[in-house]
PDB file of C-alpha atoms and ligand atoms in Angstrom:
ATOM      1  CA  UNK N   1      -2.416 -23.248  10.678  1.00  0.00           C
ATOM      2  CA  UNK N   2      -2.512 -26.999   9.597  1.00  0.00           C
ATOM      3  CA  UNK N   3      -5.760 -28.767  10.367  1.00  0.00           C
ATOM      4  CA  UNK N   4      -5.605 -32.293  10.206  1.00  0.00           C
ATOM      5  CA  UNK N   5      -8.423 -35.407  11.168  1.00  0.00           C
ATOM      6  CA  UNK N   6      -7.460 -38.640  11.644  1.00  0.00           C
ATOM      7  CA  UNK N   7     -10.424 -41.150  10.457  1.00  0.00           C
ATOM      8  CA  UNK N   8     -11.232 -44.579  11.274  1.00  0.00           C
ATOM      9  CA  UNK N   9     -14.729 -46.588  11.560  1.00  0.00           C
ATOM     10  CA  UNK N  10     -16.709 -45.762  14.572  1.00  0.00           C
ATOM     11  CA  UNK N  11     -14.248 -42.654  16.078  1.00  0.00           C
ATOM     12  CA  UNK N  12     -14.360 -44.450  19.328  1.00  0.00           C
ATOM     13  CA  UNK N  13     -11.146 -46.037  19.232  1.00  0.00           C
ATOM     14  CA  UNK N  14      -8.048 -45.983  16.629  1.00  0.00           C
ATOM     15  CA  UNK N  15      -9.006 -42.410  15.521  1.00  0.00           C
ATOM     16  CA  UNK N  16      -8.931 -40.635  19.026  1.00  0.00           C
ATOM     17  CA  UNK N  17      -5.814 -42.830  19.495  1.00  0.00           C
ATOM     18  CA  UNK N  18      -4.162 -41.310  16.997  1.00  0.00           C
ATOM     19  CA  UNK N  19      -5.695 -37.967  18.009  1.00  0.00           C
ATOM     20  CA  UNK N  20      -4.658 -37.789  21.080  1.00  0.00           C
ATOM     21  CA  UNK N  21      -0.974 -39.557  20.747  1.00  0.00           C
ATOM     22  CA  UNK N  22      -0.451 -36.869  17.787  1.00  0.00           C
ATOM     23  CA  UNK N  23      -1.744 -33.564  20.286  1.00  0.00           C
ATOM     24  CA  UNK N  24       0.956 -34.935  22.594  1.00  0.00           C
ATOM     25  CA  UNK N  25       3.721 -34.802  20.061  1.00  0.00           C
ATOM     26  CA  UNK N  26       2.722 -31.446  18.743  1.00  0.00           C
ATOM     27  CA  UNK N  27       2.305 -30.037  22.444  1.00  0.00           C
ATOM     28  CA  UNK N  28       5.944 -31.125  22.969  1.00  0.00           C
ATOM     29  CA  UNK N  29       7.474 -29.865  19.834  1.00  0.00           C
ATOM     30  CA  UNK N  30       5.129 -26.176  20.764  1.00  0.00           C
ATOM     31  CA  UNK N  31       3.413 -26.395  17.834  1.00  0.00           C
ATOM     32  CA  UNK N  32      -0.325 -26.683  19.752  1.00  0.00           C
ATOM     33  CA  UNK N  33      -1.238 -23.538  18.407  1.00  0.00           C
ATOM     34  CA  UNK N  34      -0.300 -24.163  14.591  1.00  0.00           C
ATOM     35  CA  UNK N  35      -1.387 -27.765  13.890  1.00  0.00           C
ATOM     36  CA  UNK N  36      -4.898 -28.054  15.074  1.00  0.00           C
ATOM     37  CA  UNK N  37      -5.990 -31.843  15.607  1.00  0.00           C
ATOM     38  CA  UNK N  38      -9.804 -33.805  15.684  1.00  0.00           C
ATOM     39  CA  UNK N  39     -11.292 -36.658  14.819  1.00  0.00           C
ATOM     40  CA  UNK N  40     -14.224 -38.786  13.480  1.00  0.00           C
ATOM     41  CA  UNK N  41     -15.483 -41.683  11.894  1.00  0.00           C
ATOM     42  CA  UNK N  42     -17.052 -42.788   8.556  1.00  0.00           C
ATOM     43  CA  UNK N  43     -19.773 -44.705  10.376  1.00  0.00           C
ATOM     44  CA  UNK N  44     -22.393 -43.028  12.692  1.00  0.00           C
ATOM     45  CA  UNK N  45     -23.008 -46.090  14.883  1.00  0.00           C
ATOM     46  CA  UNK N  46     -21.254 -44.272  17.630  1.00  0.00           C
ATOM     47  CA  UNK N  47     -22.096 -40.562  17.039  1.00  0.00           C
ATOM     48  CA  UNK N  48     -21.961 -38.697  20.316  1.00  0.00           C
ATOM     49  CA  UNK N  49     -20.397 -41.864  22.064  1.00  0.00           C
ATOM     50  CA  UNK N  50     -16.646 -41.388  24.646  1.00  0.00           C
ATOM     51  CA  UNK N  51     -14.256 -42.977  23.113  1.00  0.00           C
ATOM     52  CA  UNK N  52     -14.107 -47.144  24.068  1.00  0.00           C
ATOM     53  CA  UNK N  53     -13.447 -47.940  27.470  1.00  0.00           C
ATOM     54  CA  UNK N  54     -10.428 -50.745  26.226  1.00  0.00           C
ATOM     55  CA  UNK N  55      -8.961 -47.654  24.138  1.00  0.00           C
ATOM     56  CA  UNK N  56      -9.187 -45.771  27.307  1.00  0.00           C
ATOM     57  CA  UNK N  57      -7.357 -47.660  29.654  1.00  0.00           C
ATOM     58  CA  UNK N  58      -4.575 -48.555  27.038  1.00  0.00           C
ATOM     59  CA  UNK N  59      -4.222 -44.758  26.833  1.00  0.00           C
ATOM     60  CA  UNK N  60      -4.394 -44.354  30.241  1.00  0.00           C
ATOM     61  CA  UNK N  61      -1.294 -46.482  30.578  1.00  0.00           C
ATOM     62  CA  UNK N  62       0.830 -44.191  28.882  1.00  0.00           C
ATOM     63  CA  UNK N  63      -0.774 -41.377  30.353  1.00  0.00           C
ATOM     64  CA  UNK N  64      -2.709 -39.938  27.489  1.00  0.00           C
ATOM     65  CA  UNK N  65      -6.857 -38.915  27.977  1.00  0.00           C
ATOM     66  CA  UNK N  66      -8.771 -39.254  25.442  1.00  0.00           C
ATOM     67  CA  UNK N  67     -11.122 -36.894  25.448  1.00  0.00           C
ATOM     68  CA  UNK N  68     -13.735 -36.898  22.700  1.00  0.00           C
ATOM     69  CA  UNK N  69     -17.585 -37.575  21.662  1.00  0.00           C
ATOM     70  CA  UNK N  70     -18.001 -39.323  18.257  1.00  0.00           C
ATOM     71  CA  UNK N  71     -19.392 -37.734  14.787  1.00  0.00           C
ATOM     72  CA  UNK N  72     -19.559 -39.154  11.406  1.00  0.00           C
ATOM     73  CA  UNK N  73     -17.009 -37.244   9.329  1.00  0.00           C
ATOM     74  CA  UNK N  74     -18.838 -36.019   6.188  1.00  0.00           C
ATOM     75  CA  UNK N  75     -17.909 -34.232   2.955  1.00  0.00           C
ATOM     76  CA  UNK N  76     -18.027 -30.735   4.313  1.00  0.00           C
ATOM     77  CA  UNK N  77     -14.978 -31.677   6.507  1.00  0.00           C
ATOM     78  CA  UNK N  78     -12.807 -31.591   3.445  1.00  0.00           C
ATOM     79  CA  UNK N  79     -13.290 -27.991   3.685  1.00  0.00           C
ATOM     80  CA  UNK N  80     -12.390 -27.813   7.365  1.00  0.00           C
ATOM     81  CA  UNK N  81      -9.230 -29.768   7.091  1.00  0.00           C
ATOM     82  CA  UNK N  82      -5.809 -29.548   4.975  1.00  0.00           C
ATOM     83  CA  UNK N  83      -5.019 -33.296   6.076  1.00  0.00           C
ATOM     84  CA  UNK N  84      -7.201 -36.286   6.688  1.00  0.00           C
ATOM     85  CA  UNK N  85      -5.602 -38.829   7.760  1.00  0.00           C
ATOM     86  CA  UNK N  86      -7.484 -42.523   7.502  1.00  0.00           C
ATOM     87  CA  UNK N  87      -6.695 -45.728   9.445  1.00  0.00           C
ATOM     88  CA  UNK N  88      -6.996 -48.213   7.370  1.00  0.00           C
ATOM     89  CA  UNK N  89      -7.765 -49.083   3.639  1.00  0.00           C
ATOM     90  CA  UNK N  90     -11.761 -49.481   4.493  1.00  0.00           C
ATOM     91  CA  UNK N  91     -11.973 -46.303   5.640  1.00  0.00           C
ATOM     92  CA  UNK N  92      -9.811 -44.679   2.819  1.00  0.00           C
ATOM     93  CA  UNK N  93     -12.201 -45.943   0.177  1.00  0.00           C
ATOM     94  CA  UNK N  94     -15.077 -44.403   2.215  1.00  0.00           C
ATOM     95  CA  UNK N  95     -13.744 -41.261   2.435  1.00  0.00           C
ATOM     96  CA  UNK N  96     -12.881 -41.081  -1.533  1.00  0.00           C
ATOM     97  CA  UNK N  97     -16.413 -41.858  -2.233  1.00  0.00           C
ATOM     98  CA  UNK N  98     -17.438 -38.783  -0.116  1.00  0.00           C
ATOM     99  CA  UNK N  99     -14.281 -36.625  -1.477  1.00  0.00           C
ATOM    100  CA  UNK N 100     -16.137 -34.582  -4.559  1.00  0.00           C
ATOM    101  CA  UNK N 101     -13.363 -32.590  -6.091  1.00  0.00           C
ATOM    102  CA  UNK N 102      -9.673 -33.870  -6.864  1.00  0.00           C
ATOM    103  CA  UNK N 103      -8.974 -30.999  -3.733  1.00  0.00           C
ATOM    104  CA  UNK N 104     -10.560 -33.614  -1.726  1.00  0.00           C
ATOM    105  CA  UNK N 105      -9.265 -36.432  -2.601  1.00  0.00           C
ATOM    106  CA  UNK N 106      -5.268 -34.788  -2.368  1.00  0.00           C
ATOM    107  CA  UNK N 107      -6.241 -34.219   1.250  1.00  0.00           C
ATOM    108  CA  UNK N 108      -6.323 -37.837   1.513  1.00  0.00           C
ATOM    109  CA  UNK N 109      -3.723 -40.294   3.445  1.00  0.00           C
ATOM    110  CA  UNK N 110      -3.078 -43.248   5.039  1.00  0.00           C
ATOM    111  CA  UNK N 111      -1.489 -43.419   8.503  1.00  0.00           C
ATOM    112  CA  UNK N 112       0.996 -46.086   8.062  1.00  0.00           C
ATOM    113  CA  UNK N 113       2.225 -45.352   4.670  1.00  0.00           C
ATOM    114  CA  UNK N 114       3.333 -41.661   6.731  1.00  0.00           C
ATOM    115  CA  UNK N 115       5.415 -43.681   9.334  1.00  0.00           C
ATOM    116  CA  UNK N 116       8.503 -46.237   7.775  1.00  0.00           C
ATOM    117  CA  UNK N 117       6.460 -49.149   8.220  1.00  0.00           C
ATOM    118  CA  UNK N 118       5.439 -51.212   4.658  1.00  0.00           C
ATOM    119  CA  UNK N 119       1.785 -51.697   6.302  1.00  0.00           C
ATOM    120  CA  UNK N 120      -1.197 -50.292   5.125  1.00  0.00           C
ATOM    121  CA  UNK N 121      -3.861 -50.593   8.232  1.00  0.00           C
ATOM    122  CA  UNK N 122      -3.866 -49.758  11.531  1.00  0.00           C
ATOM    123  CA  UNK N 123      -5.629 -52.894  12.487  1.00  0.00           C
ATOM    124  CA  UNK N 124      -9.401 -52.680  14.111  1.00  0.00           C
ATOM    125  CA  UNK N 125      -9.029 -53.367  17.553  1.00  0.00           C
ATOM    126  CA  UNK N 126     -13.008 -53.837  17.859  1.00  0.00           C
ATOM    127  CA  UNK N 127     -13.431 -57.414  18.130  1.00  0.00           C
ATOM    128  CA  UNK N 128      -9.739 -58.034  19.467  1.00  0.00           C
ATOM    129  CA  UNK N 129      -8.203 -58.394  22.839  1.00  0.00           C
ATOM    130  CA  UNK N 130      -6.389 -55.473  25.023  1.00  0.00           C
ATOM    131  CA  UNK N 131      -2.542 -56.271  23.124  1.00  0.00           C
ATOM    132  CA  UNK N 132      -4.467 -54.933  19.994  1.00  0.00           C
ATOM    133  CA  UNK N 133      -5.035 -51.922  21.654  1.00  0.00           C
ATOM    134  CA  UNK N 134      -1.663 -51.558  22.787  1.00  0.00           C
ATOM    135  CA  UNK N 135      -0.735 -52.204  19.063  1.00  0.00           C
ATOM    136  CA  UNK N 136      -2.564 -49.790  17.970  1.00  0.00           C
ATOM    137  CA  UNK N 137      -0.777 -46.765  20.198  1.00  0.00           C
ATOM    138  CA  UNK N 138       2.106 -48.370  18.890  1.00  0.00           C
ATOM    139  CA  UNK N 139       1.546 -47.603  15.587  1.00  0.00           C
ATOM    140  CA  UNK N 140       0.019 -44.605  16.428  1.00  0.00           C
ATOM    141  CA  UNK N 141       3.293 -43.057  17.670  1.00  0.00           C
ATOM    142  CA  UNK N 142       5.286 -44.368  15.326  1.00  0.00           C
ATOM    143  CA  UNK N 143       3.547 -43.076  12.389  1.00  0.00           C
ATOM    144  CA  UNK N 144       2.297 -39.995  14.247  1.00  0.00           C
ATOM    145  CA  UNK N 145       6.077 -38.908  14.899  1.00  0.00           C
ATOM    146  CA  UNK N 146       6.745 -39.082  10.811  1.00  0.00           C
ATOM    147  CA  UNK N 147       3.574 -37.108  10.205  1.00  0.00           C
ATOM    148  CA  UNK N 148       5.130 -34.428  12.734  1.00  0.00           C
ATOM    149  CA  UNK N 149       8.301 -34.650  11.535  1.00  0.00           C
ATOM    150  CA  UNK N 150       6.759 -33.972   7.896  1.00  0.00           C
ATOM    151  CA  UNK N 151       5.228 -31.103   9.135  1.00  0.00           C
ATOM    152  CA  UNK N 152       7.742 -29.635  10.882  1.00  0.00           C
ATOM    153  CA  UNK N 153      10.183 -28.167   8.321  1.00  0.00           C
ATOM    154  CA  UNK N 154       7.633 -25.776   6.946  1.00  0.00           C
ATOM    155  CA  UNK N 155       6.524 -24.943  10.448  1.00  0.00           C
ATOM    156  CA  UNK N 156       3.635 -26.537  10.161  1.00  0.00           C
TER     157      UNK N 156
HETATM  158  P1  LIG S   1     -12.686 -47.773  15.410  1.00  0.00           P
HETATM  159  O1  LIG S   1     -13.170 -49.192  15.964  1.00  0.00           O
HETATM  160  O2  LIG S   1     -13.095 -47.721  13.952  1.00  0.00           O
HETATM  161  O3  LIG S   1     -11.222 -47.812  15.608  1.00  0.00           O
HETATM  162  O4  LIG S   1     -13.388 -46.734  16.258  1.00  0.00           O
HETATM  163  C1  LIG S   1     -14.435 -49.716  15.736  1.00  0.00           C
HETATM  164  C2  LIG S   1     -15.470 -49.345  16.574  1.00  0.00           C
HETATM  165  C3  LIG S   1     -16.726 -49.875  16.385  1.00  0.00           C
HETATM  166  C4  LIG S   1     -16.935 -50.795  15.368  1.00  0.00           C
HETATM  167  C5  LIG S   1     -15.886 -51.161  14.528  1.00  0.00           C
HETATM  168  C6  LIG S   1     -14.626 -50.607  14.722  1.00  0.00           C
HETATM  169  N1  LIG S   1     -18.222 -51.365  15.186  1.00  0.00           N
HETATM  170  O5  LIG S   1     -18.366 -52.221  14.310  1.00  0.00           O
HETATM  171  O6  LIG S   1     -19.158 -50.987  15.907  1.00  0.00           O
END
């Protein structure tokens, strides 16, 4: 079993992106019962919120749900997880300053340097119109394919 949590601000919209555009890839490839998938954020200005209701309807349009309630990601999820997997830069440094042991930290990564891009953040959609969050479920299955594919050779 491979755990892996994708990680971005507020959870409410590029980390259930990813989420839920990386459960449809491993569903495909019939590998839901070997890579097990969640989410959360470093902030808890959203805890317990749905995910956004622009991230929504962007999913919506390529048929993916997003299905999830928001929670602060905190330092006993490096236990939980073999892979966590942050959104942009921001995020990354907040999750090294809760990472305690050097285990921690080597469960660290950063979406887009997975994928072939030469980008380093999945950009906040927060404050940004609806093309930004069709950008960012392009990104997110782009670089959500390479972290399969990476996966895949050692069955996950
Ligand atoms: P996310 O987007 O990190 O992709 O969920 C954001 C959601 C909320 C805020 C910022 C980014 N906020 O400042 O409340």
């Amino acid at each position: 079993m491979t755990r892996i949590c994708f990680v971005c601000h507020g959870n409410i919209c590029r980390s259930p992106t990813a989420e839920a555009v990386m459960r449809t890839l491993v569903e495909a490839a019939g590998l839901g019962e070997v890579i097990e998938l969640d989410s959360a954020g470093v902030s808890d200005e959203h805890a317990g919120d749905p995910p956004d209701r622009r991230a929504v309807a962007a999913a919506t349009r390529r048929g993916l749900r997003l299905e999830h309630r928001a929670r602060r990601f905190i330092a006993a999820d490096f236990e939980r997880f073999d892979l966590v997997v942050a959104m942009d830069r921001d995020n990354l440094r907040a999750l090294k300053a809760l990472a305690r042991t050097a285990g921690a930290r080597g469960k660290l990564e950063l979406l887009r340097r997975i994928g072939p891009s030469c980008e380093h953040d999945v950009p906040d959609p927060w404050y940004d119109d609806d093309a930004a969050f069709e950008r960012v479920l392009d990104i997110c299955e782009l670089d959500c394919a390479a972290l399969l594919a990476r996966l895949r050779p050692v069955g996950a």
